[in-house]
XYZ file of C-alpha atoms in Angstrom:
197
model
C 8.190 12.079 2.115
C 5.233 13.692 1.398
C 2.826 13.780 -1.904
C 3.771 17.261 -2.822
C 7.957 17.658 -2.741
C 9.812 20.503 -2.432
C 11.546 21.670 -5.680
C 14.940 21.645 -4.229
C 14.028 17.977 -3.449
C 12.650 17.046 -6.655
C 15.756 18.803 -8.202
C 18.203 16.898 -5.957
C 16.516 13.059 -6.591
C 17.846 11.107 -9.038
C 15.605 9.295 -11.437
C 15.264 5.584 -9.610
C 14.108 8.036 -6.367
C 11.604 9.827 -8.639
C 10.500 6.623 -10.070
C 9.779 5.028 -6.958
C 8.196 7.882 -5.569
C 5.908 8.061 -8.637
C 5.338 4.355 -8.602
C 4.296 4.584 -4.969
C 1.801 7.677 -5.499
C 0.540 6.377 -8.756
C -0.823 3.104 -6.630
C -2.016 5.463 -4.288
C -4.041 7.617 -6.668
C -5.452 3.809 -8.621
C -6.455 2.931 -4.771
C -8.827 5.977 -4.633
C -10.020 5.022 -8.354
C -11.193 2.006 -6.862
C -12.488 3.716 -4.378
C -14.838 5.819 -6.335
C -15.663 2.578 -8.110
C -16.950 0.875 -5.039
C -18.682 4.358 -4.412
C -20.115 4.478 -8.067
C -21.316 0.237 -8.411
C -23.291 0.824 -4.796
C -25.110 3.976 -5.259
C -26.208 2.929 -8.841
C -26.960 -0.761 -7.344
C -29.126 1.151 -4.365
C -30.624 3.718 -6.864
C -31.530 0.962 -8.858
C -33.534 -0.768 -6.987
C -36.150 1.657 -7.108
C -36.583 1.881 -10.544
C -36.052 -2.306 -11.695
C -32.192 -1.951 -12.724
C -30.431 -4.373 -11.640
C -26.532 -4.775 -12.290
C -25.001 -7.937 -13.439
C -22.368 -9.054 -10.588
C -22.537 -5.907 -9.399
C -21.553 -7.307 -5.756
C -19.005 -9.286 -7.916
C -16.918 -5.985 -9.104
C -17.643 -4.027 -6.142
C -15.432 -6.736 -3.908
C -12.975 -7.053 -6.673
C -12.456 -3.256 -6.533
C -12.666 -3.316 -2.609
C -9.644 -6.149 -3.028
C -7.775 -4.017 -5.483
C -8.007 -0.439 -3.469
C -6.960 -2.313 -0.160
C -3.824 -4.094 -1.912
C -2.826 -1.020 -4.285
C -3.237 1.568 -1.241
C -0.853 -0.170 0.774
C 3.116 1.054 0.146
C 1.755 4.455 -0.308
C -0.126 4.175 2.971
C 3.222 3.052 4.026
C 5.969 5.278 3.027
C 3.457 8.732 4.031
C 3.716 6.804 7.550
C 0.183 6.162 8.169
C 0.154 2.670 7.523
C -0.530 1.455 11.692
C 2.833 0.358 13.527
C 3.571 -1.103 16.806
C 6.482 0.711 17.572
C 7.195 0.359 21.888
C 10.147 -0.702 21.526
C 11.646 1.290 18.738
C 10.236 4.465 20.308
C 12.781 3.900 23.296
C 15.882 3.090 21.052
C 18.504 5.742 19.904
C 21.233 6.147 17.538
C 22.882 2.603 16.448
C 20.526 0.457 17.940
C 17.591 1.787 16.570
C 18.660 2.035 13.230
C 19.366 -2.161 13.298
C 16.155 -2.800 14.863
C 14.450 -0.924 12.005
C 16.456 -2.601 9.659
C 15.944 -5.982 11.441
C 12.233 -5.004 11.685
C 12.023 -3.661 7.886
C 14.011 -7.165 7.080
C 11.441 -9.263 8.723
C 8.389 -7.433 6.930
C 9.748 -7.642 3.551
C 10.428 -11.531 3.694
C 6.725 -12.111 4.758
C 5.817 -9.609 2.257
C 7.936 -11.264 -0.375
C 6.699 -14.859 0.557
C 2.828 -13.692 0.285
C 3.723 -11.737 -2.672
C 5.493 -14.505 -5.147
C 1.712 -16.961 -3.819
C -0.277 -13.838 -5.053
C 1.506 -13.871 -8.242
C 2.189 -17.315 -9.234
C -1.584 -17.504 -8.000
C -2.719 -14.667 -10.562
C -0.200 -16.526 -12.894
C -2.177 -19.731 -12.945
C -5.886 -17.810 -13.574
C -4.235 -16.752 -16.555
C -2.683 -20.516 -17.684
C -5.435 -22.108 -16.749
C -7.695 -19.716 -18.058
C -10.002 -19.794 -14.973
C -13.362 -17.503 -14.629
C -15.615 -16.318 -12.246
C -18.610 -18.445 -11.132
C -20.701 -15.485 -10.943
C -23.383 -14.268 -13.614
C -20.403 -12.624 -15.451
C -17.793 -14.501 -16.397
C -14.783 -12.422 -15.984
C -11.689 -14.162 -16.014
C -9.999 -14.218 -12.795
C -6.787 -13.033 -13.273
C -7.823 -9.505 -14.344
C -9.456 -8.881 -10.968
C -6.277 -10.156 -9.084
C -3.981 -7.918 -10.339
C -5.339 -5.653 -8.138
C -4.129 -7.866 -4.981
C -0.818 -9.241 -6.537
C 0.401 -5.696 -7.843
C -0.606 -4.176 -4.957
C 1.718 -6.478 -2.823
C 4.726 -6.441 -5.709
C 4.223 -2.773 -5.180
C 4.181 -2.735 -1.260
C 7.603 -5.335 -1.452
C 9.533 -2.756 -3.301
C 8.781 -0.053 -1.020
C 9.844 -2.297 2.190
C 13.181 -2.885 0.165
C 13.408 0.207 -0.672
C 13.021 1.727 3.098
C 15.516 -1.287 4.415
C 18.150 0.420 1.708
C 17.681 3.814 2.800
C 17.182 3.107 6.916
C 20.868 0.960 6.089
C 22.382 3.929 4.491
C 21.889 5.780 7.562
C 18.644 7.833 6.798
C 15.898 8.543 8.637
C 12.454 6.095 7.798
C 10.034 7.672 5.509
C 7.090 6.928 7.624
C 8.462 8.334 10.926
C 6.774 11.836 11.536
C 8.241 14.545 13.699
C 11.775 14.891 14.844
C 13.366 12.980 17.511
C 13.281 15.417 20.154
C 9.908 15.728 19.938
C 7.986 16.337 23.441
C 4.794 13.927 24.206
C 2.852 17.338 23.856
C 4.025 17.922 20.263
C 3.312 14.391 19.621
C 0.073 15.296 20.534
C -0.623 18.558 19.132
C 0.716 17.243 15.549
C -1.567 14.343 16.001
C -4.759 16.262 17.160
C -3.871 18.382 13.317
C -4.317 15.500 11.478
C -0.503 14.286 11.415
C 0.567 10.349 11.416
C 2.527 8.422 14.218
């Protein structure tokens, strides 16, 4: 599924779908934010340099932005399919068996999603107990710059849930591109335009 929807499909979605979908984009569009950030903090710290201005931690916030674009970009990097997959041995599976070896597959990546996701949190969970800050010149306290990373990967669980419940009720994944019939040279040719495999 795509950033822009068709009407008809916006019309026939119900609200959790929309949700989601928004949810998904929303990280997507905070990922290029940070983006810009990292953009922004470097030029002014280069720029700066010529004239004497110097930014305070400005390394500091450009890696905490880096960490939160990298984390918040992920489940929308996965559910538009460009997210990189190894996929040999799905590629040569049909019908039944390839929908339980996504599942299985989906299965397997949401538990070690899930188990990295509940460290990041109870992790960003303790910088706020604990009330820890960063050693640099600006003493930021760390949990603000972490929930970048852990909402990013509470974000990137739900979508791997939510493509297990969809690939079980018999649809097709959200990140696969092109149809099933498609020939090596439309593989190609959609690739070559910019499409995801």
């Amino acid at each position: 599924m795509g950033i822009a929807l068709a009407e008809d499909d916006v019309a026939t979605q119900g609200p959790v779908r929309r949700a989601l979908d928004l949810v998904y984009l929303g990280a997507g569009y905070a990922a290029g934010v940070f983006l810009v950030a990292i953009f922004a903090i470097m030029m002014v710290m280069s720029v700066g340099r010529q004239f004497a201005l110097n930014i305070p931690a400005g390394d500091d916030f450009a890696s905490w932005c880096m960490a939160a674009m990298a984390f918040l970009g992920l489940a929308h990097t996965f559910k538009r399919g460009e997210m990189i997959r190894v996929g040999l041995l799905l590629e040569r599976l049909h019908g039944r068996t390839k929908q339980i070896a996504e599942v299985v597959a989906l299965g397997i990546a949401a538990a070690f999603i899930l188990y990295f996701t509940r460290h990041a949190v109870q992790m960003t969970y303790d910088s706020w107990r604990f009330n820890d800050v960063a050693q640099g010149v600006v003493a930021l306290p760390l949990w603000i710059p972490q929930l970048g990373f852990a909402g990013g990967l509470v974000i990137l669980s739900i979508a791997l849930i939510d493509e297990m419940v969809n690939v079980i009720g018999g649809n097709r994944p959200s990140y696969e591109k092109g149809s099933p019939d498609e020939t090596p040279e439309e593989f190609v040719e959609r690739i070559s335009q910019g499409g995801g495999g």
